Each structure stands twice: as C-alpha cells, then as structure tokens.
C-alpha cells in the first residue's frame, strides 16, 4: 500500500507493502488503522466480502482489521445488511 510508504513511523510494521505486525503503542496503532481505512474509498458502499478482499491485499487477517476499523468508528457497518462505508467523521 503506497500510503504506508509515506508514513515513516509505520515502516517498521510493513514489509513489501503488507502489514506484517501490529504496533503495540496505541498512538501508532491508531495511525495505522487510519491509513488502513483509506482502503475503502470515501462514499463507496461495500459488502463484507468486498471489504475483506481489499484488506487481504495488505494484511493476512482481514476480519481483525475490519473489526478494528469498525471499533474505531473509521468504518461504518449497516446493521442487518453487512454493508460497509468509510466514516466521514
């Protein structure tokens, strides 16, 4: 993910464009999730499967990342429909 290359503080967690480990420091973890949220194009509604396919390109556990994005309110999940949209807040 080219966006990660622009964040020198996150380079230690990325190899060949893929996140290979998650930061333990909360500030860096939050930064990483904010960058990963950019995988979902603003204004685009995606199914859970589409979100997973986008995330698996940069991380081996798309469910972990998807849940983390939702928990941090960086990705909104529509109840009952399993559709996702990047948060505007």
mmCIF file of N, CA and C in Angstrom:
data_model
loop_
_atom_site.group_PDB
_atom_site.id
_atom_site.type_symbol
_atom_site.label_atom_id
_atom_site.label_comp_id
_atom_site.label_asym_id
_atom_site.label_seq_id
_atom_site.Cartn_x
_atom_site.Cartn_y
_atom_site.Cartn_z
ATOM 1 N N UNK A 1 0.856 -1.177 0.000
ATOM 2 C CA UNK A 1 0.000 0.000 0.000
ATOM 3 C C UNK A 1 0.899 1.235 0.000
ATOM 4 N N UNK A 2 0.892 1.997 -1.065
ATOM 5 C CA UNK A 2 1.785 3.145 -1.179
ATOM 6 C C UNK A 2 1.611 4.164 -0.059
ATOM 7 N N UNK A 3 0.408 4.286 0.465
ATOM 8 C CA UNK A 3 0.155 5.258 1.526
ATOM 9 C C UNK A 3 1.051 4.974 2.726
ATOM 10 N N UNK A 4 1.294 3.707 3.015
ATOM 11 C CA UNK A 4 2.134 3.339 4.152
ATOM 12 C C UNK A 4 3.562 3.829 3.975
ATOM 13 N N UNK A 5 4.034 3.897 2.756
ATOM 14 C CA UNK A 5 5.400 4.359 2.484
ATOM 15 C C UNK A 5 5.577 5.826 2.861
ATOM 16 N N UNK A 6 4.482 6.566 2.885
ATOM 17 C CA UNK A 6 4.531 7.987 3.228
ATOM 18 C C UNK A 6 4.568 8.221 4.734
ATOM 19 N N UNK A 7 4.447 7.181 5.519
ATOM 20 C CA UNK A 7 4.410 7.291 6.979
ATOM 21 C C UNK A 7 5.641 6.604 7.577
ATOM 22 N N UNK A 8 6.759 7.307 7.715
ATOM 23 C CA UNK A 8 7.988 6.669 8.202
ATOM 24 C C UNK A 8 7.819 6.001 9.563
ATOM 25 N N UNK A 9 6.942 6.543 10.411
ATOM 26 C CA UNK A 9 6.754 5.962 11.740
ATOM 27 C C UNK A 9 6.085 4.588 11.690
ATOM 28 N N UNK A 10 5.488 4.239 10.542
ATOM 29 C CA UNK A 10 4.811 2.943 10.400
ATOM 30 C C UNK A 10 5.633 1.929 9.602
ATOM 31 N N UNK A 11 6.760 2.341 9.061
ATOM 32 C CA UNK A 11 7.561 1.448 8.206
ATOM 33 C C UNK A 11 8.011 0.178 8.911
ATOM 34 N N UNK A 12 8.223 0.238 10.213
ATOM 35 C CA UNK A 12 8.682 -0.937 10.966
ATOM 36 C C UNK A 12 7.643 -2.055 10.976
ATOM 37 N N UNK A 13 6.414 -1.742 10.626
ATOM 38 C CA UNK A 13 5.327 -2.717 10.679
ATOM 39 C C UNK A 13 4.931 -3.236 9.301
ATOM 40 N N UNK A 14 5.637 -2.762 8.279
ATOM 41 C CA UNK A 14 5.269 -3.070 6.895
ATOM 42 C C UNK A 14 6.462 -3.653 6.151
ATOM 43 N N UNK A 15 6.205 -4.713 5.400
ATOM 44 C CA UNK A 15 7.211 -5.290 4.507
ATOM 45 C C UNK A 15 6.560 -5.531 3.152
ATOM 46 N N UNK A 16 7.202 -5.023 2.117
ATOM 47 C CA UNK A 16 6.708 -5.193 0.745
ATOM 48 C C UNK A 16 5.240 -4.780 0.592
ATOM 49 N N UNK A 17 4.879 -3.688 1.249
ATOM 50 C CA UNK A 17 3.530 -3.155 1.111
ATOM 51 C C UNK A 17 2.470 -3.854 1.937
ATOM 52 N N UNK A 18 2.883 -4.794 2.794
ATOM 53 C CA UNK A 18 1.926 -5.532 3.627
ATOM 54 C C UNK A 18 2.232 -5.300 5.103
ATOM 55 N N UNK A 19 1.190 -5.185 5.890
ATOM 56 C CA UNK A 19 1.348 -5.064 7.337
ATOM 57 C C UNK A 19 1.706 -6.446 7.867
ATOM 58 N N UNK A 20 2.876 -6.561 8.493
ATOM 59 C CA UNK A 20 3.336 -7.862 8.987
ATOM 60 C C UNK A 20 3.176 -7.999 10.497
ATOM 61 N N UNK A 21 2.998 -6.874 11.181
ATOM 62 C CA UNK A 21 2.689 -6.920 12.605
ATOM 63 C C UNK A 21 2.032 -5.607 12.991
ATOM 64 N N UNK A 22 1.270 -5.678 14.059
ATOM 65 C CA UNK A 22 0.533 -4.506 14.514
ATOM 66 C C UNK A 22 1.324 -3.810 15.622
ATOM 67 N N UNK A 23 1.330 -2.481 15.630
ATOM 68 C CA UNK A 23 2.027 -1.745 16.681
ATOM 69 C C UNK A 23 1.388 -1.998 18.048
ATOM 70 N N UNK A 24 2.198 -2.029 19.081
ATOM 71 C CA UNK A 24 1.659 -2.165 20.436
ATOM 72 C C UNK A 24 1.382 -0.791 21.049
ATOM 73 N N UNK A 25 2.059 0.218 20.547
ATOM 74 C CA UNK A 25 1.843 1.576 21.049
ATOM 75 C C UNK A 25 0.512 2.106 20.508
ATOM 76 N N UNK A 26 -0.406 2.514 21.390
ATOM 77 C CA UNK A 26 -1.733 2.955 20.949
ATOM 78 C C UNK A 26 -1.710 4.049 19.879
ATOM 79 N N UNK A 27 -0.803 5.003 20.011
ATOM 80 C CA UNK A 27 -0.744 6.110 19.037
ATOM 81 C C UNK A 27 -0.423 5.591 17.639
ATOM 82 N N UNK A 28 0.542 4.676 17.541
ATOM 83 C CA UNK A 28 0.915 4.118 16.238
ATOM 84 C C UNK A 28 -0.170 3.191 15.703
ATOM 85 N N UNK A 29 -0.814 2.450 16.593
ATOM 86 C CA UNK A 29 -1.898 1.568 16.172
ATOM 87 C C UNK A 29 -3.038 2.385 15.571
ATOM 88 N N UNK A 30 -3.371 3.494 16.223
ATOM 89 C CA UNK A 30 -4.426 4.373 15.709
ATOM 90 C C UNK A 30 -4.033 4.938 14.340
ATOM 91 N N UNK A 31 -2.780 5.350 14.193
ATOM 92 C CA UNK A 31 -2.310 5.868 12.900
ATOM 93 C C UNK A 31 -2.428 4.806 11.816
ATOM 94 N N UNK A 32 -2.030 3.586 12.150
ATOM 95 C CA UNK A 32 -2.092 2.503 11.171
ATOM 96 C C UNK A 32 -3.531 2.242 10.751
ATOM 97 N N UNK A 33 -4.445 2.188 11.706
ATOM 98 C CA UNK A 33 -5.850 1.968 11.353
ATOM 99 C C UNK A 33 -6.393 3.112 10.497
ATOM 100 N N UNK A 34 -5.974 4.331 10.772
ATOM 101 C CA UNK A 34 -6.442 5.463 9.953
ATOM 102 C C UNK A 34 -5.965 5.328 8.505
ATOM 103 N N UNK A 35 -4.743 4.864 8.341
ATOM 104 C CA UNK A 35 -4.218 4.634 6.989
ATOM 105 C C UNK A 35 -4.980 3.486 6.329
ATOM 106 N N UNK A 36 -5.200 2.410 7.071
ATOM 107 C CA UNK A 36 -5.898 1.255 6.504
ATOM 108 C C UNK A 36 -7.341 1.586 6.133
ATOM 109 N N UNK A 37 -7.946 2.540 6.824
ATOM 110 C CA UNK A 37 -9.312 2.948 6.488
ATOM 111 C C UNK A 37 -9.391 3.501 5.069
ATOM 112 N N UNK A 38 -8.279 4.022 4.572
ATOM 113 C CA UNK A 38 -8.262 4.595 3.225
ATOM 114 C C UNK A 38 -8.392 3.534 2.136
ATOM 115 N N UNK A 39 -8.325 2.259 2.522
ATOM 116 C CA UNK A 39 -8.562 1.174 1.563
ATOM 117 C C UNK A 39 -9.969 1.283 0.991
ATOM 118 N N UNK A 40 -10.896 1.710 1.847
ATOM 119 C CA UNK A 40 -12.284 1.872 1.413
ATOM 120 C C UNK A 40 -12.444 3.295 0.903
ATOM 121 N N UNK A 41 -12.758 3.409 -0.359
ATOM 122 C CA UNK A 41 -12.914 4.723 -0.975
ATOM 123 C C UNK A 41 -14.080 5.465 -0.335
ATOM 124 N N UNK A 42 -13.870 6.729 -0.014
ATOM 125 C CA UNK A 42 -14.916 7.546 0.596
ATOM 126 C C UNK A 42 -16.151 7.570 -0.295
ATOM 127 N N UNK A 43 -17.314 7.415 0.327
ATOM 128 C CA UNK A 43 -18.569 7.463 -0.403
ATOM 129 C C UNK A 43 -18.970 6.163 -1.071
ATOM 130 N N UNK A 44 -18.138 5.142 -0.961
ATOM 131 C CA UNK A 44 -18.420 3.855 -1.585
ATOM 132 C C UNK A 44 -18.977 2.891 -0.551
ATOM 133 N N UNK A 45 -20.052 2.206 -0.889
ATOM 134 C CA UNK A 45 -20.608 1.181 -0.014
ATOM 135 C C UNK A 45 -20.146 -0.177 -0.521
ATOM 136 N N UNK A 46 -19.577 -0.983 0.386
ATOM 137 C CA UNK A 46 -19.044 -2.289 0.021
ATOM 138 C C UNK A 46 -19.666 -3.378 0.874
ATOM 139 N N UNK A 47 -19.746 -4.576 0.329
ATOM 140 C CA UNK A 47 -20.170 -5.724 1.119
ATOM 141 C C UNK A 47 -19.016 -6.151 2.018
ATOM 142 N N UNK A 48 -19.320 -6.999 2.982
ATOM 143 C CA UNK A 48 -18.267 -7.511 3.858
ATOM 144 C C UNK A 48 -17.201 -8.242 3.047
ATOM 145 N N UNK A 49 -17.624 -9.016 2.075
ATOM 146 C CA UNK A 49 -16.673 -9.749 1.233
ATOM 147 C C UNK A 49 -15.768 -8.793 0.454
ATOM 148 N N UNK A 50 -16.331 -7.721 -0.067
ATOM 149 C CA UNK A 50 -15.525 -6.741 -0.809
ATOM 150 C C UNK A 50 -14.515 -6.046 0.104
ATOM 151 N N UNK A 51 -14.928 -5.729 1.320
ATOM 152 C CA UNK A 51 -14.005 -5.118 2.280
ATOM 153 C C UNK A 51 -12.880 -6.096 2.599
ATOM 154 N N UNK A 52 -13.240 -7.355 2.844
ATOM 155 C CA UNK A 52 -12.225 -8.374 3.149
ATOM 156 C C UNK A 52 -11.228 -8.525 2.005
ATOM 157 N N UNK A 53 -11.717 -8.548 0.775
ATOM 158 C CA UNK A 53 -10.817 -8.684 -0.381
ATOM 159 C C UNK A 53 -9.882 -7.490 -0.512
ATOM 160 N N UNK A 54 -10.348 -6.319 -0.165
ATOM 161 C CA UNK A 54 -9.491 -5.127 -0.214
ATOM 162 C C UNK A 54 -8.429 -5.181 0.884
ATOM 163 N N UNK A 55 -8.810 -5.634 2.061
ATOM 164 C CA UNK A 55 -7.880 -5.668 3.195
ATOM 165 C C UNK A 55 -6.848 -6.768 3.044
ATOM 166 N N UNK A 56 -7.242 -7.929 2.520
ATOM 167 C CA UNK A 56 -6.318 -9.069 2.443
ATOM 168 C C UNK A 56 -5.103 -8.753 1.567
ATOM 169 N N UNK A 57 -5.194 -7.739 0.748
ATOM 170 C CA UNK A 57 -4.063 -7.312 -0.072
ATOM 171 C C UNK A 57 -2.931 -6.769 0.807
ATOM 172 N N UNK A 58 -3.292 -6.217 1.969
ATOM 173 C CA UNK A 58 -2.284 -5.608 2.837
ATOM 174 C C UNK A 58 -2.129 -6.280 4.201
ATOM 175 N N UNK A 59 -3.003 -7.243 4.527
ATOM 176 C CA UNK A 59 -2.927 -7.909 5.842
ATOM 177 C C UNK A 59 -3.538 -9.299 5.745
ATOM 178 N N UNK A 60 -2.929 -10.251 6.454
ATOM 179 C CA UNK A 60 -3.373 -11.647 6.390
ATOM 180 C C UNK A 60 -4.684 -11.929 7.110
ATOM 181 N N UNK A 61 -5.119 -11.047 7.988
ATOM 182 C CA UNK A 61 -6.346 -11.276 8.757
ATOM 183 C C UNK A 61 -7.330 -10.129 8.519
ATOM 184 N N UNK A 62 -8.062 -10.184 7.408
ATOM 185 C CA UNK A 62 -8.965 -9.077 7.098
ATOM 186 C C UNK A 62 -10.060 -8.875 8.139
ATOM 187 N N UNK A 63 -10.506 -9.946 8.781
ATOM 188 C CA UNK A 63 -11.555 -9.799 9.797
ATOM 189 C C UNK A 63 -11.052 -8.961 10.977
ATOM 190 N N UNK A 64 -9.819 -9.190 11.397
ATOM 191 C CA UNK A 64 -9.237 -8.420 12.501
ATOM 192 C C UNK A 64 -9.191 -6.933 12.145
ATOM 193 N N UNK A 65 -8.732 -6.640 10.953
ATOM 194 C CA UNK A 65 -8.615 -5.239 10.535
ATOM 195 C C UNK A 65 -9.997 -4.620 10.365
ATOM 196 N N UNK A 66 -10.911 -5.344 9.738
ATOM 197 C CA UNK A 66 -12.269 -4.831 9.533
ATOM 198 C C UNK A 66 -12.927 -4.510 10.874
ATOM 199 N N UNK A 67 -12.818 -5.426 11.838
ATOM 200 C CA UNK A 67 -13.399 -5.187 13.167
ATOM 201 C C UNK A 67 -12.731 -3.992 13.854
ATOM 202 N N UNK A 68 -11.408 -3.899 13.712
ATOM 203 C CA UNK A 68 -10.693 -2.771 14.304
ATOM 204 C C UNK A 68 -11.134 -1.441 13.712
ATOM 205 N N UNK A 69 -11.377 -1.429 12.417
ATOM 206 C CA UNK A 69 -11.849 -0.208 11.757
ATOM 207 C C UNK A 69 -13.241 0.171 12.251
ATOM 208 N N UNK A 70 -14.107 -0.821 12.410
ATOM 209 C CA UNK A 70 -15.464 -0.564 12.909
ATOM 210 C C UNK A 70 -15.403 -0.114 14.370
ATOM 211 N N UNK A 71 -14.616 -0.801 15.188
ATOM 212 C CA UNK A 71 -14.494 -0.442 16.610
ATOM 213 C C UNK A 71 -13.999 0.985 16.796
ATOM 214 N N UNK A 72 -13.131 1.432 15.903
ATOM 215 C CA UNK A 72 -12.575 2.790 15.993
ATOM 216 C C UNK A 72 -13.433 3.811 15.248
ATOM 217 N N UNK A 73 -14.572 3.363 14.756
ATOM 218 C CA UNK A 73 -15.523 4.203 14.019
ATOM 219 C C UNK A 73 -14.899 4.840 12.783
ATOM 220 N N UNK A 74 -13.960 4.112 12.174
ATOM 221 C CA UNK A 74 -13.360 4.549 10.916
ATOM 222 C C UNK A 74 -14.100 3.934 9.737
ATOM 223 N N UNK A 75 -14.860 2.894 10.023
ATOM 224 C CA UNK A 75 -15.664 2.202 9.022
ATOM 225 C C UNK A 75 -17.033 1.987 9.647
ATOM 226 N N UNK A 76 -18.069 2.402 8.947
ATOM 227 C CA UNK A 76 -19.437 2.224 9.438
ATOM 228 C C UNK A 76 -20.016 0.948 8.865
ATOM 229 N N UNK A 77 -20.691 0.191 9.720
ATOM 230 C CA UNK A 77 -21.350 -1.043 9.291
ATOM 231 C C UNK A 77 -22.849 -0.842 9.398
ATOM 232 N N UNK A 78 -23.552 -1.114 8.308
ATOM 233 C CA UNK A 78 -25.004 -1.013 8.314
ATOM 234 C C UNK A 78 -25.581 -2.254 8.981
ATOM 235 N N UNK A 79 -26.355 -2.090 10.046
ATOM 236 C CA UNK A 79 -26.909 -3.254 10.736
ATOM 237 C C UNK A 79 -27.819 -4.070 9.827
ATOM 238 N N UNK A 80 -27.648 -5.370 9.887
ATOM 239 C CA UNK A 80 -28.515 -6.271 9.144
ATOM 240 C C UNK A 80 -28.143 -6.476 7.694
ATOM 241 N N UNK A 81 -27.444 -5.534 7.087
ATOM 242 C CA UNK A 81 -27.152 -5.662 5.656
ATOM 243 C C UNK A 81 -25.723 -6.092 5.380
ATOM 244 N N UNK A 82 -24.869 -6.013 6.384
ATOM 245 C CA UNK A 82 -23.448 -6.334 6.220
ATOM 246 C C UNK A 82 -22.788 -5.502 5.126
ATOM 247 N N UNK A 83 -23.210 -4.254 5.008
ATOM 248 C CA UNK A 83 -22.529 -3.353 4.086
ATOM 249 C C UNK A 83 -21.720 -2.351 4.906
ATOM 250 N N UNK A 84 -20.651 -1.882 4.306
ATOM 251 C CA UNK A 84 -19.695 -1.020 4.996
ATOM 252 C C UNK A 84 -19.430 0.225 4.168
ATOM 253 N N UNK A 85 -19.127 1.302 4.893
ATOM 254 C CA UNK A 85 -18.802 2.582 4.265
ATOM 255 C C UNK A 85 -17.780 3.274 5.162
ATOM 256 N N UNK A 86 -16.794 3.924 4.545
ATOM 257 C CA UNK A 86 -15.804 4.656 5.338
ATOM 258 C C UNK A 86 -16.485 5.805 6.061
ATOM 259 N N UNK A 87 -16.184 5.948 7.333
ATOM 260 C CA UNK A 87 -16.782 7.006 8.150
ATOM 261 C C UNK A 87 -16.332 8.369 7.659
ATOM 262 N N UNK A 88 -17.209 9.322 7.793
ATOM 263 C CA UNK A 88 -16.878 10.682 7.385
ATOM 264 C C UNK A 88 -16.437 11.522 8.572
ATOM 265 N N UNK A 89 -16.608 11.004 9.762
ATOM 266 C CA UNK A 89 -16.243 11.760 10.977
ATOM 267 C C UNK A 89 -14.756 11.751 11.212
#
